[in-house]
Amino acid sequence: MHHRSSTTESAPVRWLLIGLALLALSLFLLLPLLAVFVEALRRGTDVFCAALVSPSALSAVRLTLTAAAVSVPLNTVFGLAAAWAVTKHQFRGRALLLSLIDLPFAVSPVIAGLVWVLLFGAKGWFGPWLADHDIRIIFELPGIILATVFVTFPFVARELIPLMEAQGNDQELAAVTLGASGWQMFRRITLPNIKWGLLYGVLLCNARAMGEFGAVSVVSGHIRGKTNTLPLHIEVLYNEYQFSAAFACATLLGLLALLTLGLKSAVEQFTHQRASGRI
Amino acid sequence: MKILSYFPSAVILALLLTACGKRSTPGSTLLNVSYDPTREFYADVNAAFAKQWQSSHGRALSIEQSHGGSGKQARAVIDGLEADVVTLALAGDIDEIARQTKLLPGDWQSRLPDHSAPYTSTIVLVVRKGNPKGIKDWGDLVKEGVKVITPNPKTSGGARWNYLAAWAWASKQFGGDQAQILAYMTRLFKNVPVLGTGARDSTSTFAQQGNGDVLLAWENEAYLIGREFPGLSEIIYPSLSILAEPPVAVVDANAAKHGSSEAARAYLEFLYTDEGQTLAAKHFYRPRKPEIAALAASRLPELQMVTVDADFGGWVKAQATHFNDGGSFDQVIKP
């Protein structure tokens, strides 16, 4: 019996398919990334550095980091709780909850921004009450955070649900049988089991939180140096014909994406090693 | 677990941030909500006015800017963007703020000289260097194979001025014959491959991405293209255009709330001073002051211009006739 190839295609077909995939990959992913860096450095490192340390760029970076620092932990808690409820319990409305978690994926980011304007805008449902109490949400930091939380809501939950579903709740049941409290069970059994999936979800959630444009654009008000996040600041610079500065700031987001991907594959590698080590 | 230990602090941080909407000392900042092509102009005005305010009042004033399509910006102010002053592309947009909110009175336009428009502009044709398609006037825009770039009048103030300028020319050309005017406008928009959302958007389409043969643009935007993209384009003054009067107004309720009424009023009045008018001319707006306009006349030539008030019955009527749902623009772009 001779060695059987795992695929049935002939070598030329295989190479053709691999070549096509590589071509598409470089055309759609590598080339744009490269273009960002080339454009950013086109007018020299002085322009590049000046763009990154200008007050409005620094303010945009600060705002973006703040929005992410608030929305990522919140969505980590929400995601954990939602995944826990959906996978470890059977209840009525479970399917509905699952669809609700996916809602932010399904609606356009513009809608994700407009709903907050409809709720908290001056002419919105709660607008007059908020104005009476001098609380500002839309066109201020809280609005930007709300929009970011909404858009990044599914990332952690969606990452955890398949994982927790596959793991089942045998170990938790055993823990409870042996007298563990709910908190002990969560800390000693559930969390160690899901921590890599959780980290992966948090990374994706963070990447999107920092990169979100559409929803944030609707609620930002675009005040320079105040309510422009990094992606919005890039658009402003581009519209002001400061192409090199715009791309310089874009490299920040590009680097963030690369960093996230690096961390992500490190996490994957680690999980893989652990999994194969266990067998 | 580490992640868990920072949940409480994160939640507290979130609540803190939500609770404290940024509150600065009263009267120390102004928010100017403006439209697209004024970015460079107001950057200069803000620096000059802040300096003057500092020396006359002995305290610093920081002026914040927000730019976007005029209609979109008006919408944001209606939805609660707390502008102390609005400097938009057309009176209709400020009328809309006055109509939908109680932020400023309906007669805002009579509170400052020249219908609250301290500078004017007009609509010109921008063509590629050497004018390869031989564009001389509005009539050339409907020729076979000419691609015209203009933003969408539904979202852009500048685009509405473009549209009315073309309409005014056609109306004169065809002696006011509605069917012929509509036919001209339809052919014109058949030559428009893409409708951008704002003036800046269309400028990028034309100048940065190299699309189209003619860009319908604000006069000041046309000169800006000449400066930012040397050797790319030239400006053609048509036989007839429209007098665009971008108005400014204090948003009374917001300014009062921020304790900045005095600064807001002084800021807008500054636009009418010699210094403000000179800055306007520097950025290719047409100054109102005759002596400063005379200095700029070599760059901004005399031109036959219609006005919205005299020829279109004012913005309320023009908006209803041409740009609201069912208006002439809807007929023109009907497939």
Coordinates of C-alpha atoms in Angstrom, one line a residue:
Chain A
M1 CA 0.0 0.0 0.0
H2 CA 1.5 3.3 -1.0
H3 CA 1.4 6.6 0.8
R4 CA -1.9 8.4 0.2
S5 CA -1.8 12.2 -0.1
S6 CA -4.3 13.9 2.1
T7 CA -5.6 15.9 -0.9
T8 CA -6.7 14.5 -4.3
E9 CA -5.7 17.5 -6.4
S10 CA -2.7 17.2 -8.7
A11 CA 0.4 19.3 -7.8
P12 CA -0.1 22.1 -10.4
V13 CA -3.7 22.6 -9.2
R14 CA -2.5 22.8 -5.6
W15 CA 0.2 25.3 -6.4
L16 CA -2.2 27.4 -8.4
L17 CA -4.6 27.5 -5.5
I18 CA -1.8 28.4 -3.1
G19 CA -0.5 31.1 -5.5
L20 CA -4.0 32.6 -5.8
A21 CA -4.5 32.7 -2.1
L22 CA -1.1 34.3 -1.5
L23 CA -1.8 36.8 -4.3
A24 CA -5.1 37.8 -2.8
L25 CA -3.6 38.0 0.7
S26 CA -0.8 40.4 -0.4
L27 CA -3.2 42.4 -2.6
F28 CA -5.9 42.9 0.0
L29 CA -4.0 42.8 3.2
L30 CA -0.2 43.4 2.9
L31 CA -0.3 46.1 0.2
P32 CA -2.7 48.5 2.0
L33 CA -0.7 48.1 5.2
L34 CA 2.5 48.8 3.3
A35 CA 0.9 51.8 1.6
V36 CA 0.1 53.3 5.0
F37 CA 3.7 53.2 6.2
V38 CA 5.1 54.4 2.9
E39 CA 2.7 57.4 2.7
A40 CA 3.4 58.2 6.4
L41 CA 7.1 58.5 5.8
R42 CA 6.9 60.1 2.4
R43 CA 7.7 63.5 3.6
G44 CA 10.4 62.4 6.1
T45 CA 10.6 61.5 9.7
D46 CA 10.2 65.1 10.9
V47 CA 6.7 65.5 9.5
F48 CA 6.0 62.0 10.8
C49 CA 7.0 62.8 14.3
A50 CA 5.4 66.2 14.3
A51 CA 2.1 64.6 13.3
L52 CA 2.3 62.2 16.2
V53 CA 3.1 64.7 18.9
S54 CA 0.8 67.5 17.8
P55 CA -1.7 68.5 20.6
S56 CA -4.7 67.3 18.7
A57 CA -3.1 64.0 17.9
L58 CA -2.1 63.4 21.5
S59 CA -5.6 64.3 22.6
A60 CA -7.0 61.9 20.1
V61 CA -4.7 59.1 21.4
R62 CA -5.7 59.9 25.0
L63 CA -9.4 59.8 24.1
T64 CA -9.1 56.5 22.2
L65 CA -7.2 54.9 25.0
T66 CA -9.7 56.1 27.6
A67 CA -12.7 54.8 25.5
A68 CA -11.0 51.5 25.2
A69 CA -9.9 51.4 28.8
V70 CA -13.5 51.7 29.9
S71 CA -15.3 49.7 27.3
V72 CA -13.0 46.7 27.2
P73 CA -13.3 45.8 30.9
L74 CA -17.1 46.4 30.8
N75 CA -17.5 44.1 27.8
T76 CA -15.2 41.6 29.5
V77 CA -17.6 41.4 32.4
F78 CA -20.7 41.5 30.2
G79 CA -19.2 38.8 27.9
L80 CA -18.3 36.5 30.7
A81 CA -21.7 36.8 32.4
A82 CA -23.6 36.3 29.1
A83 CA -21.5 33.4 28.0
W84 CA -21.9 31.8 31.5
A85 CA -25.6 32.2 31.4
V86 CA -26.1 30.9 27.9
T87 CA -23.8 27.9 28.1
K88 CA -24.2 26.6 31.7
H89 CA -28.0 27.1 32.0
Q90 CA -31.1 26.2 30.0
F91 CA -33.8 28.8 30.3
R92 CA -36.6 30.3 28.3
G93 CA -35.5 33.1 26.0
R94 CA -32.0 31.6 25.7
A95 CA -32.1 31.7 21.9
L96 CA -33.4 35.3 22.1
L97 CA -30.4 36.3 24.3
L98 CA -28.0 34.7 21.8
S99 CA -29.5 36.7 19.0
L100 CA -29.4 39.9 21.1
I101 CA -25.7 39.4 21.8
D102 CA -25.1 39.2 18.0
L103 CA -27.2 42.4 17.3
P104 CA -24.2 44.8 17.3
F105 CA -22.6 42.6 14.6
A106 CA -25.7 42.8 12.5
V107 CA -26.6 46.5 12.6
S108 CA -24.6 49.1 10.7
P109 CA -22.3 51.2 12.9
V110 CA -24.2 54.3 11.8
I111 CA -27.3 52.9 13.4
A112 CA -25.2 52.0 16.5
G113 CA -24.4 55.7 16.8
L114 CA -27.8 57.1 15.9
V115 CA -29.6 55.1 18.6
W116 CA -27.7 57.0 21.3
V117 CA -28.6 60.3 19.6
L118 CA -32.2 59.2 19.6
L119 CA -32.1 58.3 23.2
F120 CA -29.8 61.0 24.7
G121 CA -29.7 63.7 22.0
A122 CA -31.2 67.1 22.8
K123 CA -34.4 66.1 20.9
G124 CA -34.1 62.4 22.1
W125 CA -36.2 60.5 24.6
F126 CA -34.2 61.5 27.7
G127 CA -32.7 64.7 26.2
P128 CA -34.8 67.2 28.1
W129 CA -34.3 65.5 31.4
L130 CA -30.6 65.3 30.8
A131 CA -30.5 69.0 29.8
D132 CA -32.4 69.9 33.0
H133 CA -29.8 68.1 35.1
D134 CA -26.9 69.4 33.1
I135 CA -25.7 65.9 32.2
R136 CA -24.0 65.7 28.8
I137 CA -23.7 62.3 27.0
I138 CA -23.9 62.9 23.3
F139 CA -21.0 64.8 21.8
E140 CA -19.0 64.1 24.9
L141 CA -16.9 61.2 26.3
P142 CA -19.8 59.2 27.7
G143 CA -21.4 59.1 24.3
I144 CA -18.2 57.9 22.7
I145 CA -17.9 55.2 25.3
L146 CA -21.5 54.1 24.9
A147 CA -21.1 53.8 21.2
T148 CA -17.8 51.8 21.6
V149 CA -19.4 49.5 24.2
F150 CA -22.3 48.8 21.9
V151 CA -20.2 48.0 18.9
T152 CA -17.7 45.8 20.7
F153 CA -20.3 44.0 22.9
P154 CA -20.2 40.6 21.1
F155 CA -16.5 40.0 20.9
V156 CA -15.8 38.5 24.3
A157 CA -19.1 36.6 24.5
R158 CA -18.8 35.2 21.0
E159 CA -15.3 34.0 21.7
L160 CA -16.4 32.3 25.0
I161 CA -19.7 30.7 24.1
P162 CA -18.4 28.0 21.7
L163 CA -15.5 27.2 24.1
M164 CA -17.7 26.9 27.2
E165 CA -20.3 24.9 25.2
A166 CA -17.6 22.4 24.2
Q167 CA -16.3 22.1 27.7
G168 CA -19.7 21.4 29.2
N169 CA -20.4 21.8 32.9
D170 CA -19.2 18.4 34.3
Q171 CA -16.2 19.9 36.1
E172 CA -18.4 22.7 37.6
L173 CA -20.9 20.1 38.8
A174 CA -18.1 18.1 40.4
A175 CA -16.9 21.2 42.2
V176 CA -20.3 22.0 43.5
T177 CA -20.8 18.4 44.6
L178 CA -17.5 18.6 46.5
G179 CA -18.8 21.7 48.4
A180 CA -17.3 24.6 46.4
S181 CA -19.0 27.9 46.7
G182 CA -20.1 29.6 43.5
W183 CA -17.2 32.0 43.6
Q184 CA -14.7 29.2 44.3
M185 CA -16.0 27.2 41.4
F186 CA -15.8 30.1 39.1
R187 CA -12.2 31.0 40.1
R188 CA -10.8 27.5 40.3
I189 CA -12.6 25.7 37.5
T190 CA -14.3 28.0 35.0
L191 CA -11.8 30.8 34.7
P192 CA -8.7 28.6 34.3
N193 CA -10.5 26.6 31.6
I194 CA -11.5 29.6 29.6
K195 CA -8.7 32.1 30.3
W196 CA -7.0 31.8 26.9
G197 CA -10.3 32.2 25.0
L198 CA -11.1 35.1 27.2
L199 CA -7.8 36.8 26.5
Y200 CA -8.3 36.3 22.8
G201 CA -11.7 37.8 23.0
V202 CA -10.4 40.8 25.0
L203 CA -7.7 41.4 22.4
L204 CA -10.2 41.4 19.5
C205 CA -12.5 43.6 21.6
N206 CA -9.7 46.1 22.3
A207 CA -8.6 46.2 18.6
R208 CA -12.2 47.1 17.5
A209 CA -12.7 49.5 20.4
M210 CA -9.7 51.6 19.3
G211 CA -10.4 51.3 15.6
E212 CA -14.2 52.0 15.6
F213 CA -15.1 54.8 13.2
G214 CA -18.7 54.9 12.2
A215 CA -20.7 54.8 15.4
V216 CA -18.2 57.0 17.2
S217 CA -18.3 59.5 14.3
V218 CA -22.1 60.0 14.8
V219 CA -21.8 60.8 18.5
S220 CA -18.5 62.6 18.6
G221 CA -19.4 66.2 17.4
H222 CA -15.8 66.3 15.9
I223 CA -14.5 68.9 18.2
R224 CA -10.8 69.2 17.5
G225 CA -8.6 68.3 20.4
K226 CA -11.6 67.3 22.5
T227 CA -13.9 64.7 21.0
N228 CA -12.0 63.4 18.1
T229 CA -10.8 59.8 18.6
L230 CA -7.7 58.6 16.6
P231 CA -9.7 57.3 13.6
L232 CA -11.7 60.5 13.5
H233 CA -8.5 62.6 13.8
I234 CA -7.1 60.7 10.8
E235 CA -10.2 61.6 8.7
V236 CA -9.8 65.3 9.8
L237 CA -6.2 65.4 8.8
Y238 CA -6.9 63.7 5.5
N239 CA -9.7 66.2 4.7
E240 CA -7.2 69.1 5.5
Y241 CA -4.8 67.8 2.8
Q242 CA -2.3 66.7 5.5
F243 CA -1.9 63.3 3.9
S244 CA 1.4 62.5 5.5
A245 CA 0.2 63.4 9.0
A246 CA -3.0 61.4 8.4
F247 CA -1.0 58.4 7.4
A248 CA 1.4 58.9 10.3
C249 CA -1.5 58.7 12.7
A250 CA -2.8 55.7 10.8
T251 CA 0.4 53.9 11.4
L252 CA -0.4 54.1 15.1
L253 CA -3.6 52.2 14.5
G254 CA -1.7 49.9 12.1
L255 CA 0.9 49.1 14.7
L256 CA -1.8 48.4 17.2
A257 CA -3.4 45.9 14.8
L258 CA 0.0 44.2 14.3
L259 CA 0.6 44.1 18.0
T260 CA -2.9 42.6 18.6
L261 CA -2.3 40.0 15.9
G262 CA 1.1 39.2 17.4
L263 CA -0.4 38.7 20.9
K264 CA -3.2 36.8 19.4
S265 CA -0.9 34.3 17.7
A266 CA 1.2 34.0 20.8
V267 CA -1.9 33.1 22.7
E268 CA -2.9 30.6 20.1
Q269 CA 0.5 29.0 20.1
F270 CA 0.4 28.7 23.8
T271 CA -3.0 27.2 23.9
H272 CA -2.0 24.8 21.2
Q273 CA 1.1 23.7 23.1
R274 CA -0.9 23.2 26.3
A275 CA -3.6 21.2 24.4
S276 CA -1.1 18.9 22.7
G277 CA 0.9 18.6 26.0
R278 CA -2.1 17.3 27.8
I279 CA -2.8 14.4 25.4
Chain B
M1 CA -7.2 36.1 38.8
K2 CA -5.6 39.4 37.6
I3 CA -8.3 40.3 35.2
L4 CA -10.9 40.2 38.0
S5 CA -9.0 42.4 40.3
Y6 CA -9.3 45.4 38.0
F7 CA -13.0 45.1 37.2
P8 CA -14.1 47.2 40.2
S9 CA -11.6 49.9 39.4
A10 CA -12.7 49.9 35.8
V11 CA -16.3 50.2 36.7
I12 CA -15.6 53.1 39.1
L13 CA -13.5 54.8 36.4
A14 CA -16.4 54.4 34.0
L15 CA -18.9 56.0 36.5
L16 CA -16.5 58.8 37.3
L17 CA -16.0 59.6 33.6
T18 CA -19.7 59.5 33.0
A19 CA -20.5 61.7 36.0
C20 CA -18.1 64.4 35.2
G21 CA -18.9 66.0 31.9
K22 CA -16.0 68.3 31.3
R23 CA -16.7 71.6 32.9
S24 CA -14.2 74.4 32.4
T25 CA -14.2 77.8 33.9
P26 CA -17.2 79.9 32.5
G27 CA -16.3 82.0 29.5
S28 CA -12.9 80.5 28.9
T29 CA -13.7 78.5 25.8
L30 CA -15.8 79.0 22.7
L31 CA -17.0 76.2 20.4
N32 CA -17.4 77.3 16.8
V33 CA -19.4 74.7 14.8
S34 CA -18.6 75.4 11.1
Y35 CA -18.8 73.8 7.7
D36 CA -16.2 72.1 5.6
P37 CA -14.0 74.6 3.6
T38 CA -13.5 77.1 6.5
R39 CA -10.9 75.0 8.4
E40 CA -7.9 77.0 7.4
F41 CA -9.7 80.4 7.6
Y42 CA -11.0 79.9 11.2
A43 CA -7.6 78.5 12.3
D44 CA -6.2 81.9 11.5
V45 CA -9.2 83.8 12.9
N46 CA -9.1 81.9 16.2
A47 CA -5.5 82.7 16.7
A48 CA -5.9 86.4 15.9
F49 CA -9.1 86.8 18.0
A50 CA -7.7 84.9 21.0
K51 CA -4.7 87.2 21.0
Q52 CA -6.9 90.3 20.9
W53 CA -9.2 89.0 23.6
Q54 CA -6.2 88.2 25.8
S55 CA -4.9 91.8 25.5
S56 CA -8.3 93.5 25.9
H57 CA -9.7 91.2 28.7
G58 CA -6.5 90.0 30.3
R59 CA -7.6 86.3 30.2
A60 CA -7.1 83.5 27.8
L61 CA -9.8 82.2 25.5
S62 CA -9.5 78.9 23.8
I63 CA -11.6 78.4 20.7
E64 CA -12.6 74.9 19.7
Q65 CA -13.5 74.0 16.2
S66 CA -15.8 71.4 14.6
H67 CA -16.1 71.0 10.8
G68 CA -18.3 68.9 8.6
G69 CA -21.0 69.2 5.9
S70 CA -23.2 72.3 6.8
G71 CA -26.5 70.3 7.0
K72 CA -24.9 67.6 9.1
Q73 CA -23.4 70.2 11.5
A74 CA -26.7 72.0 11.9
R75 CA -28.2 68.6 12.8
A76 CA -25.6 68.0 15.4
V77 CA -26.3 71.4 17.1
I78 CA -30.1 70.5 17.0
D79 CA -29.2 67.1 18.6
G80 CA -27.3 68.8 21.4
L81 CA -23.8 69.7 20.3
E82 CA -23.3 72.8 22.5
A83 CA -22.0 75.3 19.9
D84 CA -21.5 78.9 21.2
V85 CA -21.4 80.1 17.6
V86 CA -22.4 78.5 14.3
T87 CA -20.7 79.6 11.1
L88 CA -22.4 77.6 8.4
A89 CA -22.7 77.5 4.6
L90 CA -26.2 78.9 4.2
A91 CA -28.9 80.7 6.2
G92 CA -31.3 77.8 5.7
D93 CA -29.2 75.6 8.1
I94 CA -29.2 78.2 10.9
D95 CA -33.0 78.8 10.2
E96 CA -33.4 75.0 10.8
I97 CA -31.7 75.2 14.2
A98 CA -33.9 78.2 15.2
R99 CA -37.0 76.4 14.0
Q100 CA -36.4 73.1 15.8
T101 CA -34.9 74.4 19.0
K102 CA -35.2 77.4 21.2
L103 CA -31.4 78.0 21.1
L104 CA -31.6 81.2 19.1
P105 CA -34.4 83.5 17.9
G106 CA -35.9 83.3 14.5
D107 CA -34.7 86.8 13.6
W108 CA -31.0 85.9 14.2
Q109 CA -30.1 87.1 10.7
S110 CA -30.9 90.7 11.5
R111 CA -28.6 90.9 14.5
L112 CA -25.4 91.4 12.5
P113 CA -24.6 93.6 9.4
D114 CA -25.1 92.2 5.9
H115 CA -27.6 89.6 6.8
S116 CA -25.1 88.1 9.3
A117 CA -22.8 87.2 6.5
P118 CA -19.4 88.9 7.1
Y119 CA -17.8 87.5 4.0
T120 CA -19.2 86.1 0.7
S121 CA -18.1 83.7 -1.9
T122 CA -19.3 82.3 -5.2
I123 CA -19.3 79.1 -7.2
V124 CA -16.6 78.6 -9.9
L125 CA -15.6 75.9 -12.3
V126 CA -12.3 74.1 -11.6
V127 CA -10.8 72.3 -14.6
R128 CA -7.6 70.3 -15.2
K129 CA -4.5 72.2 -16.1
G130 CA -4.6 73.5 -19.7
N131 CA -8.4 73.0 -19.8
P132 CA -8.2 70.0 -22.1
K133 CA -12.0 69.7 -22.5
G134 CA -12.4 73.4 -23.4
I135 CA -14.8 74.3 -20.6
K136 CA -15.8 78.0 -20.6
D137 CA -19.2 78.2 -19.1
W138 CA -22.1 76.2 -17.6
G139 CA -23.3 75.2 -21.1
D140 CA -20.1 73.1 -21.6
L141 CA -20.8 70.9 -18.6
V142 CA -23.5 68.9 -20.5
K143 CA -21.3 68.1 -23.4
E144 CA -20.7 64.4 -24.2
G145 CA -17.9 62.9 -22.2
V146 CA -17.4 65.7 -19.7
K147 CA -17.3 64.3 -16.1
V148 CA -18.5 66.8 -13.5
I149 CA -17.8 66.4 -9.8
T150 CA -20.1 68.0 -7.2
P151 CA -21.4 66.9 -3.8
N152 CA -24.9 65.8 -3.0
P153 CA -27.3 68.8 -2.5
K154 CA -29.2 66.8 0.1
T155 CA -26.2 66.7 2.5
S156 CA -23.9 69.5 1.4
G157 CA -24.5 73.3 1.6
G158 CA -21.9 74.0 -1.1
A159 CA -23.7 71.6 -3.4
R160 CA -26.9 73.5 -3.0
W161 CA -25.1 76.7 -4.1
N162 CA -23.6 74.8 -7.1
Y163 CA -27.1 73.6 -8.0
L164 CA -28.7 77.0 -7.8
A165 CA -25.8 78.6 -9.8
A166 CA -26.3 76.1 -12.6
W167 CA -30.1 76.6 -12.4
A168 CA -29.7 80.4 -12.6
W169 CA -27.5 80.2 -15.7
A170 CA -30.0 77.8 -17.4
S171 CA -32.9 80.0 -16.4
K172 CA -31.2 83.0 -18.1
Q173 CA -30.2 80.9 -21.1
F174 CA -33.6 79.4 -21.7
G175 CA -35.6 82.5 -20.8
G176 CA -37.1 80.9 -17.7
D177 CA -38.6 77.9 -19.6
Q178 CA -39.0 75.3 -16.9
A179 CA -38.9 72.2 -19.2
Q180 CA -35.7 73.4 -20.8
I181 CA -34.1 74.2 -17.5
L182 CA -35.0 70.8 -16.1
A183 CA -33.7 69.1 -19.2
Y184 CA -30.4 71.0 -18.8
M185 CA -30.1 70.1 -15.1
T186 CA -30.9 66.4 -15.9
R187 CA -28.1 66.3 -18.6
L188 CA -25.7 68.0 -16.2
F189 CA -26.3 65.4 -13.4
K190 CA -26.1 62.6 -16.0
N191 CA -22.4 63.8 -16.3
V192 CA -21.9 63.5 -12.5
P193 CA -20.3 60.0 -11.9
V194 CA -20.4 60.3 -8.1
L195 CA -22.1 62.6 -5.6
G196 CA -19.9 63.2 -2.5
T197 CA -21.3 64.0 0.9
G198 CA -19.5 67.4 1.4
A199 CA -17.4 70.0 -0.4
R200 CA -14.2 68.6 0.9
D201 CA -15.1 65.1 -0.1
S202 CA -15.6 66.2 -3.7
T203 CA -12.4 68.2 -3.7
S204 CA -10.5 65.0 -2.7
T205 CA -12.3 63.1 -5.4
F206 CA -11.2 65.6 -8.0
A207 CA -7.7 66.6 -6.8
Q208 CA -6.4 63.7 -4.8
Q209 CA -7.9 60.8 -6.7
G210 CA -7.9 62.5 -10.1
N211 CA -11.5 61.9 -11.0
G212 CA -13.6 64.1 -13.3
D213 CA -12.9 67.0 -15.7
V214 CA -14.7 69.8 -13.9
L215 CA -15.2 70.4 -10.2
L216 CA -18.0 72.7 -9.1
A217 CA -16.5 74.4 -6.1
W218 CA -16.6 77.3 -3.7
E219 CA -14.3 80.0 -5.0
N220 CA -12.1 79.8 -1.8
E221 CA -11.9 76.0 -2.1
A222 CA -10.8 76.4 -5.8
Y223 CA -7.9 78.6 -4.7
L224 CA -7.0 76.2 -2.0
I225 CA -6.7 73.4 -4.5
G226 CA -4.3 75.6 -6.5
R227 CA -2.2 76.0 -3.4
E228 CA -2.3 72.4 -2.2
F229 CA -1.9 70.8 -5.6
P230 CA 0.2 73.2 -7.7
G231 CA 0.0 72.7 -11.4
L232 CA -3.1 70.4 -11.2
S233 CA -5.9 72.7 -12.1
E234 CA -7.1 76.1 -13.2
I235 CA -10.1 78.2 -12.3
I236 CA -12.8 79.2 -14.9
Y237 CA -15.1 82.0 -14.0
P238 CA -18.5 81.3 -15.7
S239 CA -20.5 84.1 -17.3
L240 CA -23.0 84.0 -14.3
S241 CA -22.8 82.6 -10.8
I242 CA -24.4 83.0 -7.5
L243 CA -23.6 85.2 -4.5
A244 CA -23.1 82.8 -1.6
E245 CA -23.5 84.4 1.8
P246 CA -22.3 82.0 4.5
P247 CA -23.9 83.3 7.7
V248 CA -22.7 83.4 11.3
A249 CA -24.8 83.5 14.5
V250 CA -24.4 83.3 18.3
V251 CA -26.3 80.3 19.7
D252 CA -27.7 82.4 22.6
A253 CA -28.9 79.6 24.9
N254 CA -25.6 77.7 24.7
A255 CA -23.4 80.8 25.1
A256 CA -25.5 81.9 28.1
K257 CA -25.2 78.5 29.7
H258 CA -21.4 78.6 29.2
G259 CA -21.1 82.2 30.4
S260 CA -19.5 83.1 27.0
S261 CA -22.1 85.3 25.5
E262 CA -19.8 88.4 25.5
A263 CA -16.9 86.5 23.9
A264 CA -19.2 84.8 21.4
R265 CA -20.6 88.2 20.2
A266 CA -17.1 89.8 20.1
Y267 CA -15.8 86.8 18.1
L268 CA -18.4 87.3 15.4
E269 CA -18.0 91.0 15.4
F270 CA -14.3 90.5 14.9
L271 CA -15.1 89.0 11.5
Y272 CA -16.3 92.4 10.4
T273 CA -13.2 94.3 11.5
D274 CA -10.3 95.2 9.2
E275 CA -8.3 92.3 10.6
G276 CA -11.1 89.8 10.2
Q277 CA -11.9 91.0 6.7
T278 CA -8.2 90.8 5.7
L279 CA -8.0 87.2 6.9
A280 CA -11.2 86.4 4.9
A281 CA -9.5 87.9 1.8
K282 CA -6.3 86.0 2.6
H283 CA -8.3 82.7 2.5
F284 CA -10.1 83.7 -0.7
Y285 CA -13.4 84.8 0.7
R286 CA -14.8 88.0 -0.6
P287 CA -14.7 90.6 2.1
R288 CA -17.7 92.9 2.7
K289 CA -15.6 96.0 3.5
P290 CA -15.2 97.9 0.2
E291 CA -11.6 99.0 0.9
I292 CA -10.4 95.5 1.7
A293 CA -12.4 94.0 -1.1
A294 CA -10.7 96.5 -3.4
L295 CA -7.3 95.1 -2.3
A296 CA -8.4 91.6 -3.1
A297 CA -10.1 92.5 -6.4
S298 CA -7.1 91.4 -8.5
R299 CA -7.5 87.9 -7.3
L300 CA -11.3 87.8 -6.9
P301 CA -12.6 89.3 -10.2
E302 CA -15.9 91.0 -10.7
L303 CA -18.6 88.6 -11.7
Q304 CA -22.2 88.7 -12.6
M305 CA -24.0 87.0 -9.7
V306 CA -27.6 86.2 -8.8
T307 CA -28.8 86.0 -5.2
V308 CA -30.9 83.5 -3.4
D309 CA -33.2 86.2 -2.1
A310 CA -33.8 88.0 -5.3
D311 CA -33.8 85.1 -7.8
F312 CA -35.0 82.2 -5.7
G313 CA -37.3 83.8 -3.2
G314 CA -35.0 83.1 -0.2
W315 CA -33.7 79.9 1.3
V316 CA -37.0 78.6 2.7
K317 CA -38.6 78.7 -0.7
A318 CA -35.5 77.5 -2.6
Q319 CA -35.1 74.6 -0.2
A320 CA -38.8 73.6 -0.6
T321 CA -38.7 74.0 -4.4
H322 CA -35.5 72.3 -5.2
F323 CA -34.1 70.2 -2.4
N324 CA -36.8 68.8 -0.2
D325 CA -38.3 65.4 -1.1
G326 CA -40.3 65.8 -4.3
G327 CA -38.3 69.0 -5.2
S328 CA -36.7 69.7 -8.6
F329 CA -33.5 67.8 -7.6
D330 CA -35.4 64.6 -7.1
Q331 CA -36.8 64.9 -10.7
V332 CA -33.3 65.7 -12.0
I333 CA -31.6 62.6 -10.6
K334 CA -34.6 60.3 -11.3
P335 CA -33.2 57.3 -13.1

